[in-house]
Tab-separated table of C-alpha atoms in Angstrom:
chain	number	residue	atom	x	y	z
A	1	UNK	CA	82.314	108.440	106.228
A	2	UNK	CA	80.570	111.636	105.656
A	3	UNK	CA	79.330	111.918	109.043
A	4	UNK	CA	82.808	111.514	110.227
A	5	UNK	CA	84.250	114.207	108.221
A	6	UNK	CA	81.618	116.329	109.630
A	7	UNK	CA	82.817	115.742	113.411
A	8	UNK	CA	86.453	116.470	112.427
A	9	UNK	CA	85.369	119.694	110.805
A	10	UNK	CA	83.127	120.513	113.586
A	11	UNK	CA	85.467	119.187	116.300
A	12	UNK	CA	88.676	121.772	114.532
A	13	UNK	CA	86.725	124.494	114.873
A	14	UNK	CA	85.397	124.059	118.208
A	15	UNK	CA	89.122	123.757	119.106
A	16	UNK	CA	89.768	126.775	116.592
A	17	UNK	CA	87.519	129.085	118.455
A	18	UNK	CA	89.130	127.900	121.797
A	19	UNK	CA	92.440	128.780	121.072
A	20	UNK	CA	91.683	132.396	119.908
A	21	UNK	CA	89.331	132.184	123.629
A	22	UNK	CA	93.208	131.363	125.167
A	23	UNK	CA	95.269	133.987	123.389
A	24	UNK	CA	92.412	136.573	125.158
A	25	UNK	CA	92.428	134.974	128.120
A	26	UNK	CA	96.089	135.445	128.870
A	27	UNK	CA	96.828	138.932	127.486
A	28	UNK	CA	96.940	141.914	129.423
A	29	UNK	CA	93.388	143.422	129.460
A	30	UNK	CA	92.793	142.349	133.261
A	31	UNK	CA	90.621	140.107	135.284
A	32	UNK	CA	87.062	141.625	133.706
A	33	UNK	CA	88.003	140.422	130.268
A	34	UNK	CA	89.102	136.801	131.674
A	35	UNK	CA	85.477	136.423	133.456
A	36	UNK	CA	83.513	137.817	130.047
A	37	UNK	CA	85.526	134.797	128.440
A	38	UNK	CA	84.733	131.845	130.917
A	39	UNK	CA	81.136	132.205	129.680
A	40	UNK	CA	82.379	131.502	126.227
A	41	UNK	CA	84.453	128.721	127.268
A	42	UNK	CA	81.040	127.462	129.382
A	43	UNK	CA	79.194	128.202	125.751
A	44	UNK	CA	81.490	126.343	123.424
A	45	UNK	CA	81.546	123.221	126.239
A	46	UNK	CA	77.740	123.317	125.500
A	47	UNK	CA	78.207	123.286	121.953
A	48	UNK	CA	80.378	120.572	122.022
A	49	UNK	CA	78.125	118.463	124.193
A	50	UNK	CA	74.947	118.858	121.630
A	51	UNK	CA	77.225	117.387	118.754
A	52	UNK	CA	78.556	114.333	120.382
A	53	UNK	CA	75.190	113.576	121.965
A	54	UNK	CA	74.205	114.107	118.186
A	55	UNK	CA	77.055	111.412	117.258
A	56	UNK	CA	75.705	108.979	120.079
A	57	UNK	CA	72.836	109.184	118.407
A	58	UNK	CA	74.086	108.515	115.509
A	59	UNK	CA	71.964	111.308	113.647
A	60	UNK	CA	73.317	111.388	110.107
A	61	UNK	CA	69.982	113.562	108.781
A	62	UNK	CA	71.298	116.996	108.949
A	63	UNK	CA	68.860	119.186	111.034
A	64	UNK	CA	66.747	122.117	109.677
A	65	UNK	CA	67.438	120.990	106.018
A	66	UNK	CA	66.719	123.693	104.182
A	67	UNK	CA	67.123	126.248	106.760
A	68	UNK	CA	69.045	128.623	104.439
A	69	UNK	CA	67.201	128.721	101.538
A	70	UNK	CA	64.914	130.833	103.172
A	71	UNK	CA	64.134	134.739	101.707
A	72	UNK	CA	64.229	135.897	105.313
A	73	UNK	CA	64.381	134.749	109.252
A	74	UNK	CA	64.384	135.860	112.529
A	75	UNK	CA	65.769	135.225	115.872
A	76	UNK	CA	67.369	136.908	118.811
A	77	UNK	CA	71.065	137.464	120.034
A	78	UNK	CA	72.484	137.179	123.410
A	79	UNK	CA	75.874	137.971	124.291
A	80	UNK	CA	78.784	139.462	126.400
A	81	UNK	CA	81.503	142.287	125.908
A	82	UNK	CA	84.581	144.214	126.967
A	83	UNK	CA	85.244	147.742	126.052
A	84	UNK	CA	88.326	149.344	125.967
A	85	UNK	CA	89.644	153.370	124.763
A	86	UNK	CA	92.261	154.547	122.222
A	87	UNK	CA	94.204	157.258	123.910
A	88	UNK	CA	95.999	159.852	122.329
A	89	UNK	CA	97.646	161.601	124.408
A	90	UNK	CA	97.951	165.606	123.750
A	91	UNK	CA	100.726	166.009	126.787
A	92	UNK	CA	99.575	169.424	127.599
A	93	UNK	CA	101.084	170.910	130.852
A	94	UNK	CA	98.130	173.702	132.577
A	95	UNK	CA	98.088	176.014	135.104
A	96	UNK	CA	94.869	173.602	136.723
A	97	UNK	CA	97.560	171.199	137.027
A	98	UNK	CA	100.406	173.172	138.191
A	99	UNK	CA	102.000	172.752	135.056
A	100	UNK	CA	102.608	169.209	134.930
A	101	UNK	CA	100.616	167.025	132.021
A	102	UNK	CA	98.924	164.147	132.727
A	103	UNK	CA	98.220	160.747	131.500
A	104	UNK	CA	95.315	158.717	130.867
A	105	UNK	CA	95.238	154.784	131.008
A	106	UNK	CA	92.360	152.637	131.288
A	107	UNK	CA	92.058	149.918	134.371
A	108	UNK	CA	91.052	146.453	134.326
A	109	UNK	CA	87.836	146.362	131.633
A	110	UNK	CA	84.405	145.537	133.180
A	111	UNK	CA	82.018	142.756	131.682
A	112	UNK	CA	79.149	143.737	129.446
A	113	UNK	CA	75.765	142.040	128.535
A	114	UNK	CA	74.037	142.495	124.561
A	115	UNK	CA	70.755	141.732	123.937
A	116	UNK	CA	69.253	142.461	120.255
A	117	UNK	CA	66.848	140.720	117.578
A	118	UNK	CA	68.097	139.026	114.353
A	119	UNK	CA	66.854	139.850	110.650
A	120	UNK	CA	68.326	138.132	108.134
A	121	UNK	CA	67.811	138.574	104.510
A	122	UNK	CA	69.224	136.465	101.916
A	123	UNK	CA	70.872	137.956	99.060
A	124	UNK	CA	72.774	135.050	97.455
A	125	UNK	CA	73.615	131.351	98.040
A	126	UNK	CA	76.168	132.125	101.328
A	127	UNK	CA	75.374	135.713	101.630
A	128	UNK	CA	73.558	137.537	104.029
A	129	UNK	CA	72.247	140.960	104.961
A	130	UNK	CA	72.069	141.127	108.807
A	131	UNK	CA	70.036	143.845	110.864
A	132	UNK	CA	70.510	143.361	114.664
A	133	UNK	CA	69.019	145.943	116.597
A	134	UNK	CA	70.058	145.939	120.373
A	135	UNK	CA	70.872	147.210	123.405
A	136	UNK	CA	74.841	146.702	125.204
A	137	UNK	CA	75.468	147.304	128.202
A	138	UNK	CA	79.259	148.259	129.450
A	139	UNK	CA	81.216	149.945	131.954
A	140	UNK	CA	85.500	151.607	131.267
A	141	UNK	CA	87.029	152.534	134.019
A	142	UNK	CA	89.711	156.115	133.133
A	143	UNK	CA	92.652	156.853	135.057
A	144	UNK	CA	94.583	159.255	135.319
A	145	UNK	CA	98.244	160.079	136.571
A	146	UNK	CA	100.695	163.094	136.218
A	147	UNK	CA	104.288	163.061	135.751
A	148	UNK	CA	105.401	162.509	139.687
A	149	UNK	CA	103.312	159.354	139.548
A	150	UNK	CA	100.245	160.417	141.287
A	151	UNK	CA	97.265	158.621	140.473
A	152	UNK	CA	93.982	160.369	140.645
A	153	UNK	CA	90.702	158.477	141.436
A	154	UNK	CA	89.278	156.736	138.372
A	155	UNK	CA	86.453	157.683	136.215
A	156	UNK	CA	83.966	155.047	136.325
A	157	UNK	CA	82.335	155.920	132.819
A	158	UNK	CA	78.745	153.649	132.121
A	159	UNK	CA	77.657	153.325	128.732
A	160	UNK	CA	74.004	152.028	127.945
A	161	UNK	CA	74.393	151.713	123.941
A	162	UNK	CA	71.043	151.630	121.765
A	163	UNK	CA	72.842	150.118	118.760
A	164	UNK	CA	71.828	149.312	115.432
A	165	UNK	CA	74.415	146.726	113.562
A	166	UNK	CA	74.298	146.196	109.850
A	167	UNK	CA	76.137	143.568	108.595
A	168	UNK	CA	77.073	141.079	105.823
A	169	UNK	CA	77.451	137.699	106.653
A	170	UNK	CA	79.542	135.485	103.980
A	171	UNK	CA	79.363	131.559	104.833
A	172	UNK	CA	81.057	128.723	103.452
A	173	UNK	CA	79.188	125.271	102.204
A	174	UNK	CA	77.681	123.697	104.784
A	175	UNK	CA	78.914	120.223	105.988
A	176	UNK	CA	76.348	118.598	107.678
A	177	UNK	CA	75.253	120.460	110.659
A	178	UNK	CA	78.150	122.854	110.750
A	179	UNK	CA	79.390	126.380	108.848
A	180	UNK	CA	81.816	128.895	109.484
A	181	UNK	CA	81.436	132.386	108.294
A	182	UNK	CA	82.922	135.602	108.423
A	183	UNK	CA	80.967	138.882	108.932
A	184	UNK	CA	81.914	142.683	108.108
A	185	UNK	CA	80.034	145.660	108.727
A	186	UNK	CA	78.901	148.786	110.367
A	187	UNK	CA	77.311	149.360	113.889
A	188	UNK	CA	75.775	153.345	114.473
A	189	UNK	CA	75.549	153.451	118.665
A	190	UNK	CA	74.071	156.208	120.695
A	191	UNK	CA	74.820	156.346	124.296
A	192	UNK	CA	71.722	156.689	126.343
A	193	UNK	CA	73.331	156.955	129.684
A	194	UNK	CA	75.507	159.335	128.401
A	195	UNK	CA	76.055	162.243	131.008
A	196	UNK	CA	78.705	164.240	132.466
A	197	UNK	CA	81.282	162.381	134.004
A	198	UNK	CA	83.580	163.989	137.305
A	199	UNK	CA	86.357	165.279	134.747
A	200	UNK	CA	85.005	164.210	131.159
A	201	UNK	CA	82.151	164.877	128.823
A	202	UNK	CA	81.478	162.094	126.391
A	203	UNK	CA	79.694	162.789	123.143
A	204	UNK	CA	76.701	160.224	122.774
A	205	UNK	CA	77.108	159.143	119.417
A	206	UNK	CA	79.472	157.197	117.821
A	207	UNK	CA	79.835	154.907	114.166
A	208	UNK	CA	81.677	151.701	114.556
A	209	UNK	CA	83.065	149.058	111.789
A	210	UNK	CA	83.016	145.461	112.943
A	211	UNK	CA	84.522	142.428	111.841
A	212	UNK	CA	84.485	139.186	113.020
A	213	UNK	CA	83.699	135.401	112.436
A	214	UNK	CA	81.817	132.511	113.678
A	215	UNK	CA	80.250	129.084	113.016
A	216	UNK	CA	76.745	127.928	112.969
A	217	UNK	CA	75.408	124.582	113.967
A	218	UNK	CA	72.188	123.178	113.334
A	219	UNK	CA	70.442	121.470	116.456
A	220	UNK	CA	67.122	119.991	116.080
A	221	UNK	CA	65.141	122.733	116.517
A	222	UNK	CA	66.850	125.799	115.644
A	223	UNK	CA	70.404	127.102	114.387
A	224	UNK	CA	72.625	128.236	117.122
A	225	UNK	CA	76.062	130.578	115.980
A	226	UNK	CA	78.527	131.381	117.744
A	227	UNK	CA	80.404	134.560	116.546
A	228	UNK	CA	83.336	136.517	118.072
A	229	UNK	CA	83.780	140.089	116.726
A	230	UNK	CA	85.701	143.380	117.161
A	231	UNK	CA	84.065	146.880	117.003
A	232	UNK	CA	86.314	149.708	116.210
A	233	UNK	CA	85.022	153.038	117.110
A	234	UNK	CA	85.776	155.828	113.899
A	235	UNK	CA	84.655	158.836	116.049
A	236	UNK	CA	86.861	160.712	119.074
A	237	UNK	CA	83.923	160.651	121.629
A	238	UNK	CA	85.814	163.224	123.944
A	239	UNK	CA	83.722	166.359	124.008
A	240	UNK	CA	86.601	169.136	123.664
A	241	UNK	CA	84.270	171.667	125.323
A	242	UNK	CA	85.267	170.422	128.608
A	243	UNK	CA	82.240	169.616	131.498
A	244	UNK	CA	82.266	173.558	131.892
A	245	UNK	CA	83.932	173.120	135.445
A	246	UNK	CA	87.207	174.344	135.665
A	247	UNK	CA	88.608	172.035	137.907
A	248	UNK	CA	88.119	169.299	135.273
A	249	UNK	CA	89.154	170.787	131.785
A	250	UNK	CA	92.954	169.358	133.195
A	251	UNK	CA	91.070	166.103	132.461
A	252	UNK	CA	89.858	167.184	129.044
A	253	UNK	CA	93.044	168.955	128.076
A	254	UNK	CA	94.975	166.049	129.085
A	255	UNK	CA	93.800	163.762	125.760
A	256	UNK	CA	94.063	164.927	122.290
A	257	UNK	CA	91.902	162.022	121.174
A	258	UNK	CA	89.675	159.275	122.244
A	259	UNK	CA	87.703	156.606	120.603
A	260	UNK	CA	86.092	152.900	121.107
A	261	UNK	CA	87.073	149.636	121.415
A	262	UNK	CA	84.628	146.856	122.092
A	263	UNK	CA	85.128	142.993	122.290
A	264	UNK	CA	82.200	141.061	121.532
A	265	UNK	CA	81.168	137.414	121.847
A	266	UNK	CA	77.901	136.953	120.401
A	267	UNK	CA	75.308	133.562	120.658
A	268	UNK	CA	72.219	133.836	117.836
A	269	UNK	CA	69.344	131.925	118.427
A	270	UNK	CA	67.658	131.365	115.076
């Protein structure tokens, strides 16, 4: 009976995490975003493949008993992401632009790749402190269009983060080889590939707060968790100072404010 509580429980929120995969999938962030997410859908059909092998198998030992009783662990993180802006838009009208203001949107968002390492140190029974130092890898795409509906060629704007997350991770009991979690924390990033764009200058650094949750499962040989999270830029990365051209500062006076939006969906390999 306990075993079969644990496959409901694992089976709700393999369907859980699928349905918050659908509500992305079909909103209005483009065809980028829908490609990042069929490699979570191909991710959670794996996951759900290694547990009902498991129940074939009729393994009612939970795997890596123990596991999180340890002080401290390590692993490594693979995942994908999405970034988007926050425009504000300062609707200035210049003389560059022959008096007419113009607006900024971004285009259909571009896939990303993470890659970091895991340390985890355990602070209490359920909680843990989580450094995950990494590298992202991501790509926006900045329009721009004045008031008679001309569109000017968009700013393909690359982003090559060396990021340093620190986060707490708070999990519930664990029911056989399954448990959810939630995490909350901060991420510092600093652009490496920052440079001047055609029209903007981007400041490199930038201090994010994340929050997100996940699940882990326990497999026979390590502990695999998949996590979905959202990182909320605090910063306006828009250098104000323009790219010193003055053909562009139309492009810089055109946004009062701009900061980060990242989607990520993370795999841990612990």
């Amino acid at each position: 009976m306990c075993f079969k509580s644990n496959t409901n429980n694992q089976g709700k929120a393999i369907v859980s995490m699928s349905k918050i995969c659908c509500e992305l999938y079909f909103s209005s962030y483009g065809v980028a975003r829908r490609a990042v997410l069929r490699i979570g859908f191909v991710f959670l059909l794996l996951l759900a493949s290694l547990n009902m092998q498991a129940q074939k198998e009729g393994k009612l030992v939970p795997n890596l008993k123990g596991f999180d009783e340890k002080l401290i662990h390590f692993g490594f993180l693979i995942g994908v992401n999405t970034s988007n802006f926050s425009i504000i838009h300062s609707r200035a009208a210049t003389p560059e632009n022959d008096n007419k203001p113009r607006y900024a949107e971004v285009l259909d968002l571009q896939p990303g790749i993470n890659l970091g390492i895991v340390t985890s140190l355990k602070l209490r029974k359920n909680l843990n402190l989580r450094v995950l130092p990494g590298l992202s890898f991501g790509q926006r795409d900045l329009s721009f269009i004045d008031t008679d509906s001309v569109r000017y060629d968009p700013l393909k704007i690359k982003s090559t983060f060396l990021e340093m997350p620190i986060m707490l991770k708070y999990g519930g009991d664990r029911n056989h080889n399954f448990k959810p979690y939630i995490i909350a924390g901060l991420n510092p990033r600093f652009d490496l590939a920052k440079k001047k764009q055609n029209g903007l200058l981007l400041n490199s650094f930038d201090l994010y707060y994340e929050i997100g949750a996940g699940f882990d499962s326990y497999l026979n040989y390590f502990r695999l968790s998949t996590e979905f999270k959202i990182s909320i830029g605090m910063r306006d990365v828009l250098n104000h100072d323009g790219t010193g051209e003055l053909l562009d500062m139309p492009y810089t006076q055109a946004i009062d404010k701009l900061t980060s939006r990242i989607f990520v969906l993370n795999f841990y390999f612990e």
